[in-house]
Tab-separated table of C-alpha atoms in Angstrom:
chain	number	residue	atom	x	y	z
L	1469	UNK	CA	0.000	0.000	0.000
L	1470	UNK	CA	1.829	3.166	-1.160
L	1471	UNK	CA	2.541	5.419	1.802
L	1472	UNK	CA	3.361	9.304	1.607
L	1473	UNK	CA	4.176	11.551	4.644
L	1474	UNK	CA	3.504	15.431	5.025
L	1475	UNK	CA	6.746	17.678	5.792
L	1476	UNK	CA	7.728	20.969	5.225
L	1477	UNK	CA	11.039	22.457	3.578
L	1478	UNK	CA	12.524	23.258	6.633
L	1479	UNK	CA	12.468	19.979	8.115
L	1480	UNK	CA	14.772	18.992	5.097
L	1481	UNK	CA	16.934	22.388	4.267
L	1482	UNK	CA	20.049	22.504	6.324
L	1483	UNK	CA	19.763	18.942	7.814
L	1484	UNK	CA	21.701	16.431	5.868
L	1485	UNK	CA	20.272	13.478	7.091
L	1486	UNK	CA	16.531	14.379	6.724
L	1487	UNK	CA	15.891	12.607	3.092
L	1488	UNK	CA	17.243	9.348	4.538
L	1489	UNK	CA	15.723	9.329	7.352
L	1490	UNK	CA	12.524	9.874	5.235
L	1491	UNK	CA	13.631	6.877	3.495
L	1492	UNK	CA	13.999	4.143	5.487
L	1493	UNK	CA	10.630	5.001	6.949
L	1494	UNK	CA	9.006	2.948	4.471
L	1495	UNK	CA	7.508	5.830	2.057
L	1496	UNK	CA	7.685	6.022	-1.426
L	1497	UNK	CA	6.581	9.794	-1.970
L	1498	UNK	CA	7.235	12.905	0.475
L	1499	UNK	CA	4.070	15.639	0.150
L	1500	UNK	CA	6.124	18.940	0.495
L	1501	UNK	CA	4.760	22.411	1.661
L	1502	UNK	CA	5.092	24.771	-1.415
L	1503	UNK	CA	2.178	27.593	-0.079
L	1504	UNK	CA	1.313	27.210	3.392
L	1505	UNK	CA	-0.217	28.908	6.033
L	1506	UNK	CA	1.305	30.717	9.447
L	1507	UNK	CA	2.219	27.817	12.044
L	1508	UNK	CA	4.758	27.767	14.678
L	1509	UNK	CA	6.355	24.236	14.111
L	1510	UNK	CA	8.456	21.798	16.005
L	1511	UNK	CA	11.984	20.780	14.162
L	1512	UNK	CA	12.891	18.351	16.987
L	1513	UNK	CA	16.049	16.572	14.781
L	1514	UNK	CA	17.117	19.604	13.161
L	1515	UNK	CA	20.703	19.942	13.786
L	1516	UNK	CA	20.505	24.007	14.005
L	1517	UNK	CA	16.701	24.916	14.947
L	1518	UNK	CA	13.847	23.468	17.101
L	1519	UNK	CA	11.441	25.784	16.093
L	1520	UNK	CA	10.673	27.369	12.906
L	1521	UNK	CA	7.857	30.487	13.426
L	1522	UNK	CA	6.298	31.020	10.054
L	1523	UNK	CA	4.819	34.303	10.528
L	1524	UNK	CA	1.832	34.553	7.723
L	1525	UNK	CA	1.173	32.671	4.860
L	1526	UNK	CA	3.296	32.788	2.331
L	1527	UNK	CA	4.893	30.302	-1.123
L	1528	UNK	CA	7.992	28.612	0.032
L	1529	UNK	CA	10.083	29.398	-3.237
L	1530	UNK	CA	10.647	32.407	-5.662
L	1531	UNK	CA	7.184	33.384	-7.388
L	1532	UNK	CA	7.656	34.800	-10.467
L	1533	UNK	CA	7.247	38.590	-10.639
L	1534	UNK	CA	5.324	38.417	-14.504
L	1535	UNK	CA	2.675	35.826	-12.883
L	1536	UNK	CA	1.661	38.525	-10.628
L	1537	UNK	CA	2.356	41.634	-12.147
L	1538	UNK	CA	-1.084	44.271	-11.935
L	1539	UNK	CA	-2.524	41.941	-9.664
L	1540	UNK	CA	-4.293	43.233	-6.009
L	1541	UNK	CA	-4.037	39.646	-4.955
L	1542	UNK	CA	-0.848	37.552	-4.694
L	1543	UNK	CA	0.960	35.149	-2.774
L	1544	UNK	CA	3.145	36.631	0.108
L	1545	UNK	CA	7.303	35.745	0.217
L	1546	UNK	CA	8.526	33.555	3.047
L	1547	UNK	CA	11.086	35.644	5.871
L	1548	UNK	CA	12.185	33.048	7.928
L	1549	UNK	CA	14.283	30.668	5.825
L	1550	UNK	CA	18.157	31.679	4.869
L	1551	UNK	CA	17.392	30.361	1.050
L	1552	UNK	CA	15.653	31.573	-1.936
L	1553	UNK	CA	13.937	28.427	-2.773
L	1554	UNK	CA	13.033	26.198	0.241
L	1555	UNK	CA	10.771	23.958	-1.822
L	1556	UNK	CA	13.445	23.647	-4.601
L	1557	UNK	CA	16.199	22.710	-2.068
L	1558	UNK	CA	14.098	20.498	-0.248
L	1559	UNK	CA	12.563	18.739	-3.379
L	1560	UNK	CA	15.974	18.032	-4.759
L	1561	UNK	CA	17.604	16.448	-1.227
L	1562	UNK	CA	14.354	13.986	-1.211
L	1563	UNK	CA	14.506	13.360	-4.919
L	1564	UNK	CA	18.289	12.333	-4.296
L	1565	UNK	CA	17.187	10.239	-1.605
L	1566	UNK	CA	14.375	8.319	-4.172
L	1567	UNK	CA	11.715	9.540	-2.721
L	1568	UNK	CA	9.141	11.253	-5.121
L	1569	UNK	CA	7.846	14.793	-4.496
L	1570	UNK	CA	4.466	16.404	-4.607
L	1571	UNK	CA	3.636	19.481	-3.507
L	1572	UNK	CA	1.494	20.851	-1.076
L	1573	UNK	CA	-0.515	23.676	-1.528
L	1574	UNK	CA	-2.774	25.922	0.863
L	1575	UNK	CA	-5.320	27.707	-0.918
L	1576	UNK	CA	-8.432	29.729	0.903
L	1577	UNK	CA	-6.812	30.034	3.914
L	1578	UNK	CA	-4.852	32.743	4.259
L	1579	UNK	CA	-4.872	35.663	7.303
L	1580	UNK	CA	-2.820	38.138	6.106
L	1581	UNK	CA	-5.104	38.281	2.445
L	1582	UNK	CA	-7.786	38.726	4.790
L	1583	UNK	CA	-6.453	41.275	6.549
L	1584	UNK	CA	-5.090	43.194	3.724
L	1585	UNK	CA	-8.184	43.383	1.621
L	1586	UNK	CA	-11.119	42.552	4.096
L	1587	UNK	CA	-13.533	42.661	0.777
L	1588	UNK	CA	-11.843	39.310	0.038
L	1589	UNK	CA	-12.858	37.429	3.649
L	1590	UNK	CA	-16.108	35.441	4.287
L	1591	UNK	CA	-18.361	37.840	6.319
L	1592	UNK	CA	-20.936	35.934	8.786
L	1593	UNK	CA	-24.675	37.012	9.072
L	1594	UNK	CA	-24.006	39.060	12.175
L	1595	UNK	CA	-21.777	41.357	9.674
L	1596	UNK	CA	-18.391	39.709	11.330
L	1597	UNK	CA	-15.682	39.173	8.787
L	1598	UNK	CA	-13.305	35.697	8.929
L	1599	UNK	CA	-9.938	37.026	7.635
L	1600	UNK	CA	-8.484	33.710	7.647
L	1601	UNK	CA	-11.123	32.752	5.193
L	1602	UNK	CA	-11.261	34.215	1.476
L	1603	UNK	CA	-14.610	34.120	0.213
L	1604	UNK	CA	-14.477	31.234	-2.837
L	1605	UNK	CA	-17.520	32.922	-4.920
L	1606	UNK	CA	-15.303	35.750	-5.503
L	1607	UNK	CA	-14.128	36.154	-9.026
L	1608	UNK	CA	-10.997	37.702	-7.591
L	1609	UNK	CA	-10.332	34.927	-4.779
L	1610	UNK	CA	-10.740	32.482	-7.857
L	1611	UNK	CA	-8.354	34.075	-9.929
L	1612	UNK	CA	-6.110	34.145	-7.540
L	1613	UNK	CA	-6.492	30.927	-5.978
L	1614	UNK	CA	-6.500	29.319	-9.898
L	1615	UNK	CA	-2.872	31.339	-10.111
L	1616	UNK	CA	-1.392	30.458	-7.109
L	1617	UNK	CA	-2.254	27.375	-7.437
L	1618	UNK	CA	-0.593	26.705	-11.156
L	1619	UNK	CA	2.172	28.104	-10.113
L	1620	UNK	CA	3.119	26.512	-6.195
L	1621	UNK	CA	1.747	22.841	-7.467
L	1622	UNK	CA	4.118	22.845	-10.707
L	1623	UNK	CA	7.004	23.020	-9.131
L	1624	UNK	CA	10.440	21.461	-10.345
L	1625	UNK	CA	11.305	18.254	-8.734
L	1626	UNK	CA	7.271	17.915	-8.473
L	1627	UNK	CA	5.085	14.659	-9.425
L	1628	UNK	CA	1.816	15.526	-8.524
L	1629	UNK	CA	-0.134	18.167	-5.974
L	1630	UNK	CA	-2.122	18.022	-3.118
L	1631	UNK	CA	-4.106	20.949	-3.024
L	1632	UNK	CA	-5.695	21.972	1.043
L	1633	UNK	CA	-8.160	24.265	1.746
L	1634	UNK	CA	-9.761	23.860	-1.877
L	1635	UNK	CA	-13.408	25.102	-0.988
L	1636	UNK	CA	-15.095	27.101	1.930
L	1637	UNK	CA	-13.799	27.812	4.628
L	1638	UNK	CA	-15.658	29.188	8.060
L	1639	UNK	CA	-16.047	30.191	11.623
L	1640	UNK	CA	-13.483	26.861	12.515
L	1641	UNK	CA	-9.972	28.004	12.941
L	1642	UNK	CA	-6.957	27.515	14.849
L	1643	UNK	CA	-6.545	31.618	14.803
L	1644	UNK	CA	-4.516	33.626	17.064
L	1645	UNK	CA	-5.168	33.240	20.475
L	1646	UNK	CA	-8.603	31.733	19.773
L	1647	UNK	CA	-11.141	32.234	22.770
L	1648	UNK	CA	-14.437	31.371	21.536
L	1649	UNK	CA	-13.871	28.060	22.985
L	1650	UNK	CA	-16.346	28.983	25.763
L	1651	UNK	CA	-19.192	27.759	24.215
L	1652	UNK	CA	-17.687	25.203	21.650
L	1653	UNK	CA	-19.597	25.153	18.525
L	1654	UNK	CA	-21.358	21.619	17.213
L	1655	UNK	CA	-21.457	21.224	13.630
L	1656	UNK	CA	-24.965	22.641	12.779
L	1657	UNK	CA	-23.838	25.863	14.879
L	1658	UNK	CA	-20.494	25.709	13.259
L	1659	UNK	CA	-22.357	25.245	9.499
L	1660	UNK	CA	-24.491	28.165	10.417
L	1661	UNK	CA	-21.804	30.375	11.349
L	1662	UNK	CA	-20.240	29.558	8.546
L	1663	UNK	CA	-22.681	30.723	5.796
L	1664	UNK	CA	-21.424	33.792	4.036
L	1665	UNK	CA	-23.369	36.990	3.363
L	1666	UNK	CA	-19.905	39.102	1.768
L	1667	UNK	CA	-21.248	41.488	-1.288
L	1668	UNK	CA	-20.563	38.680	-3.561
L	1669	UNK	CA	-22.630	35.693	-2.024
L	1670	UNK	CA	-25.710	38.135	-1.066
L	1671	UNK	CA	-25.884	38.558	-5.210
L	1672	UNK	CA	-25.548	35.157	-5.555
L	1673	UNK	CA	-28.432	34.168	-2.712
L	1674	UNK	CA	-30.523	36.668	-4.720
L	1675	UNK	CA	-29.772	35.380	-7.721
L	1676	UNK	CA	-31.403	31.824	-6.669
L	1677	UNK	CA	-34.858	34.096	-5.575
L	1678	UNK	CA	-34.054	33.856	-2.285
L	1679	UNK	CA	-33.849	37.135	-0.093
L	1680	UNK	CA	-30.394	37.344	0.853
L	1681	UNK	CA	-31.543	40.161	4.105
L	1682	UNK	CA	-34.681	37.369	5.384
L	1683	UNK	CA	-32.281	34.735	5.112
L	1684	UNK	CA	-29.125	36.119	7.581
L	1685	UNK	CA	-32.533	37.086	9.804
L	1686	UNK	CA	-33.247	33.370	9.637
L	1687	UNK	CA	-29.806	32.332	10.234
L	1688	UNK	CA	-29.834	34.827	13.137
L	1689	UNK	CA	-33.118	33.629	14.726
L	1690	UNK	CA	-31.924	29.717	14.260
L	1691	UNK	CA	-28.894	30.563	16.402
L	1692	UNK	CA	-30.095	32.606	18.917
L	1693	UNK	CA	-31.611	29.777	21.049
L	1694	UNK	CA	-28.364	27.912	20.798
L	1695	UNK	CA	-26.380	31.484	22.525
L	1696	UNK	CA	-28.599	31.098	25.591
L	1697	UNK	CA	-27.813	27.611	26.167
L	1698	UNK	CA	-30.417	25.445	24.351
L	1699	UNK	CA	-29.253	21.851	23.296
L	1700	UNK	CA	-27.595	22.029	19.653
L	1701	UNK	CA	-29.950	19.715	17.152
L	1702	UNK	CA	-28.617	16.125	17.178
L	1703	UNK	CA	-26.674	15.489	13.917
L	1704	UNK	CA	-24.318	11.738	13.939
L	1705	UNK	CA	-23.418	12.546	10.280
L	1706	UNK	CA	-22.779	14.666	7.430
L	1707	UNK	CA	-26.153	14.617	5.988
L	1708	UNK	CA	-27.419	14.802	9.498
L	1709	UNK	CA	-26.539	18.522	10.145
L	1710	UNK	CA	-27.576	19.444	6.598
L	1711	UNK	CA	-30.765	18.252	7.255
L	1712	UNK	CA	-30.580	20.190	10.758
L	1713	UNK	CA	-29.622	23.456	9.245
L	1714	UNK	CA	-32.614	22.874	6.864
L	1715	UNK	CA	-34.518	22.346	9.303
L	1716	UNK	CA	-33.538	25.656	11.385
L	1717	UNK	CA	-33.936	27.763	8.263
L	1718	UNK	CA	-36.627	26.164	6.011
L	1719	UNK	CA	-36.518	23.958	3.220
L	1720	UNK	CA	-36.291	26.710	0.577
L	1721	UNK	CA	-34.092	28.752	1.772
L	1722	UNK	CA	-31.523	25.959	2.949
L	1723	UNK	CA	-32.056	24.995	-1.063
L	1724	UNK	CA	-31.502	27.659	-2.266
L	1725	UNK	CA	-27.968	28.053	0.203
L	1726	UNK	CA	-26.409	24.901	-0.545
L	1727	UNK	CA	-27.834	25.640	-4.642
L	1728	UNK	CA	-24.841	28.727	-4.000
L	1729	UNK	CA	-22.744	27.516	-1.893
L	1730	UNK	CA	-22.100	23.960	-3.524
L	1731	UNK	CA	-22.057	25.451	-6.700
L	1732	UNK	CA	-19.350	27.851	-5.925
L	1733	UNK	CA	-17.375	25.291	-3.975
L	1734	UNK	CA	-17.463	23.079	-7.366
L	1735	UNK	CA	-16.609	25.933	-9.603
L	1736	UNK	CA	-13.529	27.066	-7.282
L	1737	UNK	CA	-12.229	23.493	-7.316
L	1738	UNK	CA	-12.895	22.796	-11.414
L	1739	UNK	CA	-10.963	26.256	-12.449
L	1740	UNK	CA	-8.218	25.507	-9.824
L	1741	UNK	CA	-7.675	21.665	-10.907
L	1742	UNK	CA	-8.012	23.224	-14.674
L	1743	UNK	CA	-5.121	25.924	-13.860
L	1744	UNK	CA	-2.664	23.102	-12.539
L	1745	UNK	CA	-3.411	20.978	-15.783
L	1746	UNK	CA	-2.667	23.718	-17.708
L	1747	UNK	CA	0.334	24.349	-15.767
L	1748	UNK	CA	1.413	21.254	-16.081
L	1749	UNK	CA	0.588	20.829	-19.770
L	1750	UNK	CA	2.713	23.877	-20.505
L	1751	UNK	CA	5.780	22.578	-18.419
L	1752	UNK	CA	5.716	19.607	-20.328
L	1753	UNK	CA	4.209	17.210	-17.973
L	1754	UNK	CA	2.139	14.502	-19.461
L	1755	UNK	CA	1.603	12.769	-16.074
L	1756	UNK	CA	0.606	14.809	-13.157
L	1757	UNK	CA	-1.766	13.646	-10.471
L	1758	UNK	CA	-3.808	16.501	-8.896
L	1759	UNK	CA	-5.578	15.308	-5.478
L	1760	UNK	CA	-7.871	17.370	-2.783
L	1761	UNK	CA	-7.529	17.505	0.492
L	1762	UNK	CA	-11.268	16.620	1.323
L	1763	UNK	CA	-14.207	15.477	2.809
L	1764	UNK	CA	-17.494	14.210	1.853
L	1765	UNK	CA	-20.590	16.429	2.817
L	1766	UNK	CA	-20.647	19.940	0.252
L	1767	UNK	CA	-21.882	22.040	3.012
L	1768	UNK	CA	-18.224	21.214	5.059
L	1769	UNK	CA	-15.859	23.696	5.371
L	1770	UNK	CA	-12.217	24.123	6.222
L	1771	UNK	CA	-8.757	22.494	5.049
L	1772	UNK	CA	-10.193	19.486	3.867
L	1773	UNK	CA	-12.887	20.641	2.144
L	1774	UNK	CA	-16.874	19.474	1.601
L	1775	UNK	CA	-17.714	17.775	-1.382
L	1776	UNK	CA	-19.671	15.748	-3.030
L	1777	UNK	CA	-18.033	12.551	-3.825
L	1778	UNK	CA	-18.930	11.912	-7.348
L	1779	UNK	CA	-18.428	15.390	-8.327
L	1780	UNK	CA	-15.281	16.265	-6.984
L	1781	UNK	CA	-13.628	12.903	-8.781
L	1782	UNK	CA	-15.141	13.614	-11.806
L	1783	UNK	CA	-12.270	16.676	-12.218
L	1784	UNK	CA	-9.592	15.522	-9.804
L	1785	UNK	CA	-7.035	12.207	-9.833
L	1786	UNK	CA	-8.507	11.836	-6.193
L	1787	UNK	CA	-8.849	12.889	-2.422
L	1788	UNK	CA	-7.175	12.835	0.805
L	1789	UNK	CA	-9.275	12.047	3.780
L	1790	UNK	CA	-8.853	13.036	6.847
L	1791	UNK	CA	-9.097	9.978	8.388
L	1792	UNK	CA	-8.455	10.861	12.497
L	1793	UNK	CA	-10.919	9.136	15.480
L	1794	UNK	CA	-11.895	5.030	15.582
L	1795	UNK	CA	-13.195	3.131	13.074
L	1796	UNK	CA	-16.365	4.303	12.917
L	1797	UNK	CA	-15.165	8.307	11.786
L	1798	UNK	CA	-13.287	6.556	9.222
L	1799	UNK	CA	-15.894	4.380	7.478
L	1800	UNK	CA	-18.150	7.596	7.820
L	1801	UNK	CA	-15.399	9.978	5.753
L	1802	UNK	CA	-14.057	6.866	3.371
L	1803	UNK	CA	-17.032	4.722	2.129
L	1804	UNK	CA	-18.785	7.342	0.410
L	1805	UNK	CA	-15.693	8.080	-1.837
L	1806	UNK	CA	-14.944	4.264	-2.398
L	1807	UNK	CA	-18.730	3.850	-3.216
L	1808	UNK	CA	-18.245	6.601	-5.783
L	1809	UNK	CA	-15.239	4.943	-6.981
L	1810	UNK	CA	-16.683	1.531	-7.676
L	1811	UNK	CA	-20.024	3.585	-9.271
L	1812	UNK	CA	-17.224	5.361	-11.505
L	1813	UNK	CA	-15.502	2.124	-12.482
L	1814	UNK	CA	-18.637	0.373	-13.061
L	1815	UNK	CA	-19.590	3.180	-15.548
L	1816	UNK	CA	-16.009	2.949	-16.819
L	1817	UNK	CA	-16.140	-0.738	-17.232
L	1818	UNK	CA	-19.506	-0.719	-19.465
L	1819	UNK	CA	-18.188	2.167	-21.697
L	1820	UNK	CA	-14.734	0.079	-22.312
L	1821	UNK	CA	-16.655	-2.968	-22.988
L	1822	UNK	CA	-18.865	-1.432	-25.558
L	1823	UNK	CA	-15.763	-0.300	-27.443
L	1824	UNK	CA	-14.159	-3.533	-26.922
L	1825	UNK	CA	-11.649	-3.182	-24.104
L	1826	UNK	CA	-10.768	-4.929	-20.873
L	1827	UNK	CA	-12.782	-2.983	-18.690
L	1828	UNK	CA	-10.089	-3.416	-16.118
L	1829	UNK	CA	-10.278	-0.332	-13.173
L	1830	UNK	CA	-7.783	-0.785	-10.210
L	1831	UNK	CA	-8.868	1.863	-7.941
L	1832	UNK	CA	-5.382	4.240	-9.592
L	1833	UNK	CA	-4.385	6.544	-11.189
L	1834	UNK	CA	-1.410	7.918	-12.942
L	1835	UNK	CA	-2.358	11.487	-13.600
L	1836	UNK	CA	-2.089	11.134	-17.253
L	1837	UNK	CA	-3.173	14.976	-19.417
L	1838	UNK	CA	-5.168	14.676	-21.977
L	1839	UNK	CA	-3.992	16.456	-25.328
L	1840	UNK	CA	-5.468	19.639	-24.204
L	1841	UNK	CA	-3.833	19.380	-20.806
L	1842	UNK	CA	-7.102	17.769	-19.348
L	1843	UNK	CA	-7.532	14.609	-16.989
L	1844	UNK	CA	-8.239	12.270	-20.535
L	1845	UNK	CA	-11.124	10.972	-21.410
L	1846	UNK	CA	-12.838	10.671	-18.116
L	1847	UNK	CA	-12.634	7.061	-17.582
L	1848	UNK	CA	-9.607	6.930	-15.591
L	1849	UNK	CA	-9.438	5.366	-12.010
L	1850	UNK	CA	-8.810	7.717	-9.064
L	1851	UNK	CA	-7.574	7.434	-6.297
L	1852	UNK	CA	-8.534	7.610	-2.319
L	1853	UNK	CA	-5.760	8.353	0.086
L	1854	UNK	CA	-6.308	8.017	3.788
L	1855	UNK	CA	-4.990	10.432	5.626
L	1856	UNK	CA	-3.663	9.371	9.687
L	1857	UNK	CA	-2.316	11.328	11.726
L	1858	UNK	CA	1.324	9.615	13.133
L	1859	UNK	CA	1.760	12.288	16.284
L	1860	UNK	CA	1.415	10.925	19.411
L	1861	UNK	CA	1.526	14.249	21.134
L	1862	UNK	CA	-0.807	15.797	18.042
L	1863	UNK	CA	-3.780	13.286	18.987
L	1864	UNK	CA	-2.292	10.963	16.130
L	1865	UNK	CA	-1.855	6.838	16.408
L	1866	UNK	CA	1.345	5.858	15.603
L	1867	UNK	CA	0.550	2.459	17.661
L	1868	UNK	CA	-2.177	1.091	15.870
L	1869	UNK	CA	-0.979	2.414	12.351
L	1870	UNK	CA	-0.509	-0.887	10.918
L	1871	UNK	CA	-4.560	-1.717	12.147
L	1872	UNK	CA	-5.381	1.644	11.137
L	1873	UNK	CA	-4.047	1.333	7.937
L	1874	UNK	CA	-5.643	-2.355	6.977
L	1875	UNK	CA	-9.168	-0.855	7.823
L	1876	UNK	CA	-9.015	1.888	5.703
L	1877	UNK	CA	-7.724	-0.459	2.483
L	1878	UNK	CA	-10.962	-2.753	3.579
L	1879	UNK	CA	-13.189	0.551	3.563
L	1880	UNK	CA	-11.916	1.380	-0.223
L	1881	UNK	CA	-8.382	3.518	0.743
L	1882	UNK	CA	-5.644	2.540	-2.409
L	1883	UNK	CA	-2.780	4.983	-0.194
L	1884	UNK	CA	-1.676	6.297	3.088
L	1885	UNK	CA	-0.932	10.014	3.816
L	1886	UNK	CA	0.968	10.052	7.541
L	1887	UNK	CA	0.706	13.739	9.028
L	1888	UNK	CA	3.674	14.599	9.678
L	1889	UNK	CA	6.917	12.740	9.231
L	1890	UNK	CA	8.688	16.528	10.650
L	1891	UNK	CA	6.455	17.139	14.310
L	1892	UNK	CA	6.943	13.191	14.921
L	1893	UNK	CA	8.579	12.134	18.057
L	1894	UNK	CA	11.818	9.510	17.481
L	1895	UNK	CA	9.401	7.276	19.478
L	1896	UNK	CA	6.402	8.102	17.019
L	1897	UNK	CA	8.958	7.364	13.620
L	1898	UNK	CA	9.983	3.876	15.081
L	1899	UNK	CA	6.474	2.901	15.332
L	1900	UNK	CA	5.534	4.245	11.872
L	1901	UNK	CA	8.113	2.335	10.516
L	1902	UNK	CA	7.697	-0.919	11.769
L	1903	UNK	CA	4.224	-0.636	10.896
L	1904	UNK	CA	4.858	0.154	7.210
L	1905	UNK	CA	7.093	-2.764	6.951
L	1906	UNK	CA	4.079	-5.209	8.301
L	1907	UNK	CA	1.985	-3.010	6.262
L	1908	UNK	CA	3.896	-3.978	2.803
């Protein structure tokens, strides 16, 4: 079962021994931080630092100037590294090691946009802004998301992508020193929160006949119950608090949000898979897998972002799910993608048969372009990576990785994603590598 682990260029630059280390892990590919967000991370084998403050988000090598030149938006240069290109140098020590490289890029989440051009930023239906979040219905967030992102996934030394934060995000964030865990959200407060009323979505609500100032009253009214201590609306799973929020707001208005919001979500990630393609194409790439960082439910938000499963493969080589908790959060965020998967192959199958093939669909992919730079002919296999988390101290399960790992290729997963091979412990490394060597 191929296996990939998350790190980030500075867990590599400036320490020799990083790349083989990575190696005899047990990992084939290493999924590299190109455009990431502020985080104050742990280097605990570094030979020079043990923490690496990464101030705002920012690309982690040299953008070109003529990408970005007239534009309001752009990508923000990284401070805190002594080299030019940390995803370059990085890429290169792994590739010498024979590891393959993908990068990893952050796209609508991003503080420092927000707090630059505040039109940009989701804006709740209380009038309160989310910097942290750029508003994917935007034209200009889309532009800019579609650039960045054909320019940080395409990087030399690259295979593939893994894009994060692909869709909307919301009220859930990690965010300075957050306080509003007095009264922790559940997910239908968290959803409702969440729903965006900026200049661009209120056009867009009104757009789909429904009153974009009745419905932030609604959303308003649902919540204010829940502010003076009434009992969130049960919701075990992703369709669940859907159908709670529709409940909370009405039928037709909830309709007519998710009619938006899903539809913006989808056109966000379709222009920014298209831009890598293209990117890709023009580099002379004619395989280059493209995968989201996601989860299934379209009214999610956040770094792994909602879908629906059928839709999102139908553009992208596949997803990466987070796949943290027991075994029961994992068979609730993987089987919907593998059922998609086998629907997809089974619709593959009949249309190869007609013209006389094998019909043969392993659950992969090989990110092959089509002609035009596109993902072919729209038969191909995808694939579904589970991601686990291998930090002890981080909430992860380094212990049970090997267990972990055989349920999720029973529930549909082809490949492993272990978050992160850099903030391990020692202890947390030895145990993911004995369990990729049982794992085979």
């Amino acid at each position: 079962m191929r296996a990939a682990a998350f790190l980030y260029p500075w867990d590599v630059v400036g320490d020799p021994d990083a790349p083989r280390r990575l190696a005899d892990l047990g990992v084939r590919q290493v999924t590299l931080a190109s455009a990431y967000h502020s985080t104050r991370a742990l280097t605990p084998r570094h030979p020079r630092t043990r923490v690496v403050t990464a101030r705002h988000s920012a690309v982690l090598y040299p953008a070109d100037p003529a990408r970005w030149d007239g534009r309001a938006l752009r990508p923000y240069a990284q401070e805190w590294m002594d080299t030019r290109d940390p995803f370059g140098d990085a890429a290169r020590a792994l590739t010498g090691a024979g590891l393959e490289v993908h990068s990893w890029v952050v796209l609508a989440h991003n503080s420092r946009l927000g707090e630059e051009h505040p039109h940009t930023s989701v804006r709740n239906a209380y009038g309160d802004r989310y910097p942290w979040a750029p508003c994917v219905a935007r034209s200009d967030v889309r532009a800019y998301a579609a650039a960045l992102a054909a320019e940080a996934a395409v990087r030399p030394g690259a295979r593939g992508t893994e894009l994060e934060s692909c869709g909307w995000y919301g009220l859930a964030h990690l965010h300075a020193h957050d306080k509003i865990g007095g009264m922790p959200p559940g997910p239908v407060t968290e959803q409702l929160m969440s729903l965006c009323f900026c200049a661009a979505c209120r056009s867009g609500y009104a757009e789909g006949d429904a009153d974009p100032d009745d419905l932030a009253d609604a959303v308003r009214r649902a919540l204010a119950p829940l502010w003076h201590g009434a009992p969130e609306p049960r919701a075990d799973t992703a369709a669940g608090e859907w159908a709670a929020v529709a409940e909370l707001l009405g039928a037709e208005r909830a309709s007519a949000v998710a009619a938006w919001r899903d539809g913006a979500a989808s056109r966000f990630q379709r222009e920014t898979v298209a831009a890598v393609r293209a990117s890709a194409r023009a580099e002379g790439a004619t395989r280059f897998r493209v995968l989201l960082h996601a989860q299934p439910g379209a009214h999610k938000c956040g770094a792994n972002a909602g879908t629906r499963p059928d839709d999102v493969l139908a553009h992208a080589d596949g997803v990466v799910v987070p796949c943290a908790g027991g075994a029961e959060a994992r068979t609730a965020v993987l089987a919907p993608y593998a059922r998609a998967v086998a629907a997809r192959a089974r619709r593959a199958d009949g249309t190869v048969r007609r013209e006389g093939g094998t019909g043969v669909n392993d659950g992969r992919t090989d990110g092959v372009l089509g002609a035009d730079g596109t993902h072919g002919t729209g038969t191909d296999a995808v694939t579904v990576a589970a991601n686990l988390p291998v930090v002890a101290g981080m909430g992860g399960s380094p212990h049970t990785l090997a267990e972990d790992a055989a349920h999720a290729r029973a529930l549909g997963a082809h490949e492993l994603r272990l978050y992160h091979a850099g903030l391990a412990s020692d202890r947390d490394l030895v145990r993911v590598r004995d369990a990729l060597s049982r794992i085979g």
